[in-house]
Coordinates of C-alpha atoms and ligand atoms in Angstrom, one line a residue:
M154 CA 91.6 120.0 164.4
F155 CA 91.7 122.4 161.5
R156 CA 95.4 122.3 160.6
T157 CA 94.6 120.6 157.3
V158 CA 96.6 121.8 154.4
Y159 CA 94.5 122.4 151.3
T160 CA 97.0 121.5 148.7
F161 CA 94.6 122.4 145.9
I162 CA 94.8 126.0 147.1
L163 CA 98.5 125.9 146.2
L164 CA 97.7 124.5 142.9
I165 CA 95.2 127.2 142.1
A166 CA 97.6 129.8 143.4
L167 CA 100.3 128.6 141.1
Q168 CA 98.0 128.8 138.2
A169 CA 96.4 132.1 139.4
A170 CA 97.3 133.8 136.2
T171 CA 95.1 131.4 134.2
F172 CA 92.3 130.9 136.7
A173 CA 92.1 134.1 138.6
Q174 CA 88.8 135.1 137.0
T175 CA 87.4 131.6 136.6
Y176 CA 84.7 129.9 138.6
R177 CA 86.4 126.9 140.2
P178 CA 83.8 124.9 142.0
V179 CA 85.1 122.5 144.6
C180 CA 83.8 120.2 147.3
G181 CA 85.3 121.6 150.5
T182 CA 85.5 118.3 152.4
S183 CA 89.0 118.5 153.9
Q184 CA 91.9 116.0 153.4
E185 CA 91.7 115.1 157.1
D186 CA 88.0 114.4 156.9
L187 CA 88.4 112.4 153.7
G188 CA 90.9 110.3 155.6
I189 CA 88.3 109.7 158.4
I190 CA 85.8 108.8 155.7
S191 CA 88.2 106.3 154.2
Q192 CA 88.6 104.5 157.6
R193 CA 84.8 104.3 158.0
L194 CA 84.4 103.0 154.4
Q195 CA 87.1 100.3 155.0
Q196 CA 85.2 99.2 158.1
H197 CA 81.9 99.1 156.2
L198 CA 83.4 97.1 153.4
A199 CA 84.7 94.5 155.9
D200 CA 81.3 94.4 157.6
I201 CA 79.5 93.9 154.3
R202 CA 81.9 91.0 153.4
N203 CA 81.4 89.3 156.8
N204 CA 77.7 89.9 157.1
P205 CA 76.0 90.4 153.7
A206 CA 72.6 92.0 153.9
T207 CA 69.6 89.8 153.1
L208 CA 66.8 90.9 150.9
E209 CA 64.3 90.8 153.8
E210 CA 66.2 93.5 155.5
R211 CA 65.8 95.9 152.7
T212 CA 62.8 98.1 153.5
I213 CA 62.7 101.8 152.7
K214 CA 64.3 103.9 155.4
Y215 CA 63.0 107.4 155.9
V216 CA 65.9 109.6 156.9
P217 CA 65.1 113.0 158.5
L218 CA 66.8 116.2 157.3
T219 CA 67.1 119.4 159.2
F220 CA 67.6 122.3 156.9
H221 CA 69.0 125.4 158.7
L222 CA 67.9 128.2 156.4
V223 CA 70.2 131.0 157.3
A224 CA 69.7 134.7 156.4
K225 CA 71.5 137.9 157.4
S226 CA 70.6 139.3 160.8
D227 CA 68.0 141.5 159.2
G228 CA 66.3 138.4 157.7
T229 CA 67.3 139.0 154.1
G230 CA 69.1 136.7 151.7
R231 CA 67.6 133.4 152.8
I232 CA 67.0 130.7 150.3
N233 CA 63.4 130.4 149.2
E234 CA 61.6 127.3 150.6
K235 CA 60.6 126.3 147.0
D236 CA 64.3 125.5 146.2
V237 CA 64.5 123.4 149.4
Y238 CA 61.5 121.3 148.4
D239 CA 62.7 121.1 144.8
Q240 CA 66.0 119.7 146.3
L241 CA 64.0 117.2 148.4
C242 CA 62.3 115.9 145.2
A243 CA 65.6 115.5 143.4
L244 CA 67.3 113.9 146.3
N245 CA 64.6 111.3 146.7
T246 CA 64.8 110.5 143.0
D247 CA 68.6 110.2 143.4
Y248 CA 68.4 107.8 146.3
A249 CA 65.2 105.9 145.3
D250 CA 67.0 102.8 144.1
M251 CA 68.8 102.1 147.4
E252 CA 65.9 102.1 149.8
I253 CA 67.0 105.4 151.3
Q254 CA 64.4 108.3 151.2
F255 CA 64.6 111.6 152.9
Y256 CA 62.0 113.8 154.5
I257 CA 62.2 117.3 156.0
K258 CA 62.0 117.0 159.8
K259 CA 62.5 120.7 160.4
L260 CA 63.1 124.0 158.6
N261 CA 65.2 126.0 161.1
Y262 CA 65.1 129.7 160.3
I263 CA 68.2 131.5 161.5
N264 CA 68.9 135.2 161.1
N265 CA 72.7 135.6 161.7
T266 CA 75.0 137.4 159.3
T267 CA 78.1 135.6 160.6
V268 CA 76.6 132.2 159.9
F269 CA 75.3 133.4 156.6
Q270 CA 78.6 134.8 155.3
T271 CA 81.4 133.4 157.4
H272 CA 80.0 130.4 159.2
A273 CA 83.5 129.1 160.1
N274 CA 83.5 131.8 162.8
A275 CA 80.2 130.6 164.3
F276 CA 80.7 126.9 165.0
G277 CA 79.8 127.3 168.6
F278 CA 76.5 128.9 167.7
M279 CA 75.8 126.3 165.1
Q280 CA 76.4 123.4 167.5
F281 CA 73.8 124.9 169.8
Q282 CA 71.3 124.9 166.9
R283 CA 72.0 121.3 165.7
D284 CA 69.2 118.8 165.7
L285 CA 69.9 115.4 167.2
G286 CA 68.8 112.4 165.1
S287 CA 68.7 114.0 161.7
I288 CA 71.2 115.1 159.0
N289 CA 71.9 118.8 159.7
I290 CA 72.3 120.8 156.5
W291 CA 73.4 124.4 156.8
V292 CA 72.2 126.5 153.8
V293 CA 74.4 129.6 153.7
E294 CA 75.6 132.2 151.2
D295 CA 79.2 131.2 151.5
A296 CA 80.2 127.6 152.3
T297 CA 84.0 128.2 152.6
P298 CA 85.3 125.9 155.3
A299 CA 87.6 127.0 158.1
G300 CA 91.2 127.6 156.9
D301 CA 90.2 127.7 153.2
G302 CA 90.8 130.8 151.1
L303 CA 90.6 130.2 147.4
G304 CA 88.2 128.4 145.1
T305 CA 84.4 128.4 145.3
T306 CA 83.3 125.8 147.8
L307 CA 79.9 124.4 146.8
G308 CA 79.5 122.4 150.0
Y309 CA 81.3 120.1 152.4
Y310 CA 80.9 117.5 155.0
T311 CA 82.8 117.8 158.3
A312 CA 83.5 114.7 160.4
N313 CA 84.1 116.8 163.4
F314 CA 80.6 118.1 163.6
D315 CA 79.1 115.4 161.3
W316 CA 77.0 118.0 159.4
L317 CA 76.9 119.5 155.9
V318 CA 77.3 123.1 154.9
V319 CA 76.1 124.0 151.4
R320 CA 75.9 127.2 149.4
K321 CA 72.3 128.3 149.0
D322 CA 72.8 128.5 145.2
E323 CA 73.5 124.8 145.3
I324 CA 70.2 123.7 146.9
N325 CA 67.8 123.1 144.1
D326 CA 66.9 120.4 141.6
Q327 CA 69.5 121.4 139.0
T328 CA 72.9 120.8 140.7
S329 CA 74.2 117.6 142.3
T330 CA 76.0 119.0 145.3
L331 CA 73.7 117.8 148.0
P332 CA 73.6 114.1 146.9
H333 CA 77.4 114.3 146.6
E334 CA 77.8 115.7 150.1
I335 CA 75.4 113.2 151.6
G336 CA 77.5 110.6 149.9
H337 CA 80.4 111.8 152.1
Y338 CA 78.1 111.9 155.1
F339 CA 77.4 108.2 154.5
S340 CA 81.2 107.6 154.2
L341 CA 81.9 107.6 150.5
D342 CA 85.2 109.0 149.1
H343 CA 85.7 110.7 145.8
P344 CA 86.4 108.2 143.0
F345 CA 89.7 110.1 142.7
N346 CA 90.6 109.6 146.3
G347 CA 94.2 110.7 146.8
W348 CA 94.0 113.3 144.0
D349 CA 91.4 115.4 145.8
F350 CA 93.6 118.5 146.3
D351 CA 96.1 118.0 143.5
P352 CA 94.3 117.0 140.3
Y353 CA 96.4 114.9 137.9
D354 CA 98.4 117.1 135.5
P355 CA 101.0 115.4 133.3
A356 CA 103.1 118.5 133.4
V357 CA 103.3 118.3 137.2
H358 CA 103.0 114.5 137.9
G359 CA 104.5 113.0 134.7
T360 CA 103.2 110.4 132.3
P361 CA 102.2 107.8 133.2
A362 CA 100.7 108.8 136.5
P363 CA 102.7 107.8 139.6
A364 CA 101.9 104.6 141.5
I365 CA 101.2 106.7 144.6
S366 CA 98.9 109.7 144.5
P367 CA 99.8 113.1 146.0
G368 CA 97.5 112.2 148.9
G369 CA 99.4 109.0 149.6
V370 CA 96.8 106.6 148.3
A371 CA 97.7 104.0 145.7
T372 CA 96.8 105.1 142.2
E373 CA 94.0 103.0 140.8
R374 CA 94.7 101.1 137.6
Q375 CA 92.4 100.8 134.6
D376 CA 92.5 97.0 134.6
G377 CA 91.0 96.8 138.1
S378 CA 94.0 94.8 139.5
N379 CA 94.4 97.0 142.5
C380 CA 90.9 98.4 142.8
A381 CA 90.3 97.2 146.4
T382 CA 93.4 98.9 147.8
A383 CA 93.6 102.0 145.6
G384 CA 91.6 105.1 144.8
D385 CA 88.2 105.0 146.5
F386 CA 88.7 101.3 147.4
L387 CA 85.6 100.3 145.4
C388 CA 85.9 98.0 142.4
D389 CA 82.8 99.1 140.5
T390 CA 83.9 102.7 140.1
A391 CA 86.4 103.5 137.3
P392 CA 89.8 105.1 138.0
D393 CA 89.8 108.8 138.2
Y394 CA 92.6 111.2 139.1
N395 CA 90.3 114.2 139.6
L396 CA 90.1 114.6 135.9
G397 CA 86.7 116.3 136.1
F398 CA 88.1 119.3 137.9
G399 CA 87.6 122.1 135.4
W400 CA 86.6 119.7 132.6
S401 CA 83.9 121.5 130.6
N402 CA 81.7 118.6 129.4
C403 CA 80.6 115.1 130.2
N404 CA 83.1 113.2 128.1
Y405 CA 86.7 113.0 129.3
T406 CA 89.2 112.7 126.4
G407 CA 92.3 113.9 128.2
G408 CA 94.1 110.6 127.8
A409 CA 95.5 110.3 131.3
K410 CA 97.5 107.0 131.7
D411 CA 97.6 104.8 134.7
P412 CA 100.9 103.7 136.3
M413 CA 100.9 100.7 133.9
N414 CA 100.8 103.2 131.0
V415 CA 97.2 102.2 130.1
T416 CA 94.8 105.1 129.2
I417 CA 92.1 105.4 131.8
N418 CA 88.4 105.9 131.3
P419 CA 86.9 107.7 134.3
D420 CA 83.2 107.6 134.9
E421 CA 81.9 111.1 134.4
K422 CA 78.5 110.4 135.8
L423 CA 79.2 109.4 139.3
F424 CA 77.7 111.7 141.9
M425 CA 80.9 111.5 143.9
G426 CA 83.1 112.7 141.0
Y427 CA 83.9 116.3 139.9
F428 CA 82.5 116.1 136.4
L429 CA 79.8 118.8 136.8
N430 CA 78.5 119.1 133.2
C431 CA 76.6 115.8 132.7
P432 CA 72.8 115.8 132.3
R433 CA 71.4 116.0 135.8
N434 CA 69.3 112.9 135.6
E435 CA 72.2 110.7 134.5
Y436 CA 74.3 111.0 137.7
Y437 CA 74.3 107.9 139.8
F438 CA 75.9 105.9 142.7
S439 CA 77.5 102.6 141.9
T440 CA 76.2 99.4 143.4
Q441 CA 79.1 99.2 145.9
Q442 CA 78.6 102.9 146.8
K443 CA 75.0 102.2 147.6
E444 CA 76.0 99.2 149.8
V445 CA 78.4 101.3 151.7
M446 CA 75.9 104.0 152.3
Q447 CA 73.3 101.6 153.5
Q448 CA 75.9 100.0 155.8
D449 CA 76.8 103.5 157.2
L450 CA 73.1 104.3 157.8
A451 CA 72.5 101.0 159.5
G452 CA 75.4 101.7 161.8
R453 CA 74.1 105.2 162.7
L454 CA 70.7 103.8 163.6
V455 CA 72.0 101.8 166.5
L456 CA 74.1 104.5 168.1
S457 CA 73.2 105.6 171.6
S458 CA 70.8 108.5 172.0
G459 CA 72.8 111.7 172.4
N460 CA 75.4 110.6 169.9
P461 CA 75.5 113.4 167.3
R462 CA 76.1 110.8 164.5
R463 CA 72.9 108.9 165.3
I464 CA 70.0 108.9 162.9
V465 CA 66.5 108.3 164.2
L466 CA 64.3 107.2 161.3
G467 CA 60.9 108.9 160.9
T468 CA 57.8 107.1 161.9
N469 CA 54.2 108.1 161.1
I470 CA 55.5 110.6 158.6
N471 CA 53.3 111.6 155.7
T472 CA 54.7 109.8 152.6
T473 CA 51.7 110.3 150.4
V474 CA 52.5 110.7 146.8
I475 CA 50.4 113.6 145.6
N476 CA 48.5 113.0 142.4
E477 CA 45.6 115.4 142.6
V478 CA 45.7 118.9 141.3
P479 CA 44.5 121.7 143.6
Q480 CA 41.8 123.8 142.2
L481 CA 42.3 127.5 142.4
V482 CA 39.0 129.0 143.8
S483 CA 39.4 132.7 144.0
P484 CA 40.2 135.2 142.7
I485 CA 40.1 133.6 139.2
D486 CA 39.0 134.4 135.6
S487 CA 40.7 137.9 135.7
A488 CA 38.1 138.9 138.3
L489 CA 38.4 142.4 139.9
T490 CA 39.3 142.0 143.6
P491 CA 37.4 144.1 146.1
G492 CA 40.6 145.9 147.1
Y493 CA 44.3 145.7 146.4
N494 CA 45.7 146.0 149.9
A495 CA 44.7 142.6 151.3
V496 CA 43.8 140.2 148.6
V497 CA 42.8 136.8 149.8
V498 CA 43.7 133.9 147.5
N499 CA 42.3 130.5 148.2
W500 CA 42.3 127.1 146.7
N501 CA 41.0 123.6 147.3
G502 CA 43.4 121.3 149.2
V503 CA 44.3 117.9 147.9
T504 CA 44.9 114.6 149.5
G505 CA 48.4 114.2 151.0
A506 CA 49.4 117.9 150.8
D507 CA 50.5 119.5 154.1
S508 CA 51.7 122.7 152.5
Y509 CA 51.8 124.6 149.3
I510 CA 54.3 126.8 147.4
L511 CA 52.3 129.9 146.3
Q512 CA 53.6 132.0 143.4
V513 CA 52.2 135.4 142.3
S514 CA 53.6 137.3 139.4
R515 CA 52.8 140.2 137.1
L516 CA 54.0 137.9 134.3
F517 CA 52.3 134.9 132.9
N518 CA 55.6 132.9 132.8
F519 CA 56.4 133.8 136.4
S520 CA 59.9 134.8 135.4
I521 CA 59.7 137.7 137.9
L522 CA 57.9 136.9 141.1
T523 CA 55.9 139.2 143.3
T524 CA 55.4 136.5 145.9
E525 CA 56.9 133.0 146.4
E526 CA 56.2 131.5 149.7
L527 CA 55.5 128.4 151.7
V528 CA 51.8 128.3 152.9
Y529 CA 50.4 125.9 155.4
G530 CA 46.7 125.8 154.8
T531 CA 44.8 126.6 151.6
S532 CA 44.6 130.4 151.6
Q533 CA 46.8 133.4 151.9
V534 CA 46.4 137.1 152.3
L535 CA 48.5 139.1 149.8
N536 CA 49.6 142.5 151.2
N537 CA 52.2 143.4 148.7
L538 CA 50.1 144.1 145.5
Q539 CA 49.8 147.3 143.6
S540 CA 46.4 148.8 142.7
D541 CA 44.9 148.3 139.2
K542 CA 47.3 145.6 138.0
I543 CA 46.8 142.1 136.6
Y544 CA 48.4 139.3 138.6
F545 CA 48.9 135.6 137.8
W546 CA 49.0 133.0 140.5
R547 CA 49.4 129.3 141.0
V548 CA 50.2 126.8 143.8
K549 CA 52.2 123.6 144.1
P550 CA 51.1 120.9 146.6
Q551 CA 53.6 119.1 148.7
N552 CA 54.4 117.4 152.0
N553 CA 57.7 117.0 153.8
Y554 CA 58.5 113.8 151.9
Y555 CA 56.9 114.3 148.5
A556 CA 57.7 117.5 146.7
C557 CA 57.6 116.4 143.0
A558 CA 54.1 117.5 142.2
P559 CA 53.8 120.2 139.5
F560 CA 52.3 123.7 139.8
T561 CA 48.6 124.0 139.1
P562 CA 47.4 125.7 135.9
T563 CA 47.6 129.5 136.2
E564 CA 44.8 131.8 137.2
A565 CA 44.6 135.6 137.0
F566 CA 42.9 138.5 138.7
R567 CA 43.0 142.3 138.6
T568 CA 43.4 144.4 141.7
S569 CA 41.0 147.3 142.2
T570 CA 42.1 150.8 143.0
T571 CA 40.4 150.8 146.4
V572 CA 41.3 149.6 149.9
G573 CA 38.9 146.7 150.1
A574 CA 36.4 145.5 152.6
D575 CA 34.3 142.4 152.7
D576 CA 31.3 141.1 154.6
I577 CA 32.0 138.1 156.8
S578 CA 29.0 136.1 157.9
S579 CA 30.7 134.9 161.1
V580 CA 30.8 138.5 162.4
N581 CA 27.6 140.3 163.1
D582 CA 29.1 143.7 164.0
W583 CA 32.4 145.1 165.0
A584 CA 33.8 148.4 166.2
V585 CA 37.2 149.9 166.8
M586 CA 37.6 152.6 169.5
P587 CA 38.6 155.3 170.0
N588 CA 38.3 156.7 166.5
P589 CA 39.7 159.2 165.8
T590 CA 42.6 158.5 168.2
D591 CA 45.7 160.4 169.2
G592 CA 47.9 157.4 168.4
Q593 CA 49.1 157.1 172.0
T594 CA 46.6 154.8 173.6
D595 CA 45.7 151.3 172.7
L596 CA 42.9 150.6 170.2
F597 CA 40.0 148.5 171.4
V598 CA 38.3 146.1 169.0
R599 CA 34.9 144.7 169.9
L600 CA 33.4 141.9 167.8
Q601 CA 29.9 140.2 167.8
V602 CA 30.7 136.7 166.6
N603 CA 28.0 134.5 165.2
A604 CA 30.0 131.4 164.6
P605 CA 33.6 130.6 165.7
F606 CA 36.3 131.2 163.2
E607 CA 40.1 131.6 162.8
G608 CA 41.4 135.0 162.1
R609 CA 44.1 137.6 162.5
L610 CA 44.1 141.3 163.3
M611 CA 46.3 143.6 161.3
L612 CA 47.0 147.3 161.3
L613 CA 47.7 148.6 157.8
N614 CA 48.7 152.1 156.6
A615 CA 46.8 153.9 153.9
T616 CA 48.7 152.2 151.2
G617 CA 48.0 148.8 152.5
Q618 CA 51.4 148.0 154.0
I619 CA 51.3 146.1 157.3
V620 CA 52.2 148.3 160.3
Q621 CA 51.5 145.6 162.8
Q622 CA 50.0 142.1 162.9
Q623 CA 48.9 139.9 165.6
A624 CA 49.2 136.1 165.8
A625 CA 46.3 134.2 164.2
Q626 CA 43.8 133.1 166.8
R627 CA 40.4 131.5 167.2
F628 CA 37.5 133.8 167.8
E629 CA 34.6 132.1 169.8
A630 CA 31.0 132.9 169.4
G631 CA 29.7 135.9 171.4
E632 CA 31.1 139.2 172.2
Q633 CA 34.9 139.4 171.9
N634 CA 37.1 142.2 173.0
M635 CA 40.7 142.7 171.9
Q636 CA 43.3 145.3 172.3
I637 CA 45.8 146.5 169.7
P638 CA 48.8 148.3 171.3
I639 CA 49.7 150.9 168.7
G640 CA 52.8 152.7 170.2
N641 CA 53.5 156.0 168.6
L642 CA 51.6 156.1 165.4
Q643 CA 52.2 159.1 163.1
A644 CA 49.2 161.2 162.2
G645 CA 47.2 159.8 159.2
V646 CA 44.7 157.3 158.0
Y647 CA 45.1 153.6 159.0
I648 CA 43.1 150.4 158.5
V649 CA 42.4 147.9 161.2
S650 CA 41.9 144.7 159.2
L651 CA 40.4 141.4 160.5
Q652 CA 41.7 138.7 158.1
T653 CA 39.8 135.4 158.0
Q654 CA 39.5 132.4 155.6
E655 CA 36.2 133.9 154.5
G656 CA 37.5 137.3 153.7
R657 CA 38.4 140.4 155.7
L658 CA 36.8 143.3 157.6
N659 CA 38.4 146.6 157.4
K660 CA 37.8 149.7 159.6
R661 CA 39.3 153.0 158.7
I662 CA 40.7 154.9 161.6
V663 CA 42.2 158.4 161.8
V664 CA 45.1 159.2 164.0
T665 CA 45.4 162.8 165.0
Q666 CA 48.4 164.5 166.6
Ligands
ZN153 ZN1 83.3 115.8 147.8

């Protein structure tokens, strides 16, 4: 299955003296898979000719995405969720004019160094993790496909598994890798089909370009006379012989000539091309490309359940466009926080938001982040702050469809030098026993609860770092007894902290030897 010859590797190898140190971004979709894509595309074009879509059929289709957010086995290195949501915003803008919109069905967190760095050795594991009914997108550190060795693969589509693998650096709102790879997923070829792995070079291929490309596809002419049977088989995309590969700007002036000796004028702004240096918001899909993608999606919707190529459109998903701005409630106005170890930030939720990106920074421009995380709900406990420092914070509201809202205006607070404690009206009294403890037996926590509340028990060390935390739970009114298994704690001072929406309660405990 993976005996594909990557001819472009040979090309790069031959020119290694020139390019050895150069970043050569490529789409890693293999020659074999591009051939499969071409067959699907031809079928779609025939179906479109025989059965043109009517306007009535064109309603927005919400296509589910599963992002597999891969980290090393120790949990480090994973892409931040903010980049994923920024990507969602950009993607929905890119596809807005073809009635295809995307939403995040699932963020699948995977800690596996093999998948993260050399995923081609982990296809079995990945198949086990795939989601049925959505587009599976693997976000990894290195997207090099099986059998590939040179060049920097930004991402690729594989027909065998019918999923996408994309470098984590390419998932954001700046690059156009994901809309390009989803184009392959929906059976689009490159506009330079046939020249994918052997970009046109007059010194190698001669002038004018040969009538048959190195990949065996007819070379498309500038006058359009063979557009339906050459190149990408689409007639509203200009001829291109992979002229964007390594081209440093958005205006091709290389003067390549078609087989009729006519200078060709490639379209630098097609998502499916390799011109990577055009303004991000000017990339587009041609009308025919959109029709092919819609046809491909329509075909996927009617596949039988269990077919890995099937798409199941979302229903009852939150597609609210968020216009309101959340108000940051506390701490604000440079207020001094009660402590520094467990600072609770909270804000007012807005209509349509299911989650928020929270950013905390020592710098007003957020250029270096202390915290950037996805928060469900409207508050978070910050456990990683230093004492006696000014911090800035802001949030961005979003849901799994709409992620284009801006960040709120910034607020600031100063951390105090103490380990803080608050009063919580829901709790009348509480005790932690035994105290002091020898660190060998479980701690017992007894609460007198006035009114039910949601909370979480944590064990912190004297510097405010989390030693252990329990799952959030609901505390009912009345006397509540809980147990904290503490294993073998070293001697010292610890804090048992009860974190709630309202604030937190801290008890200082001493562990003796
Ligand atoms: Zn590609």
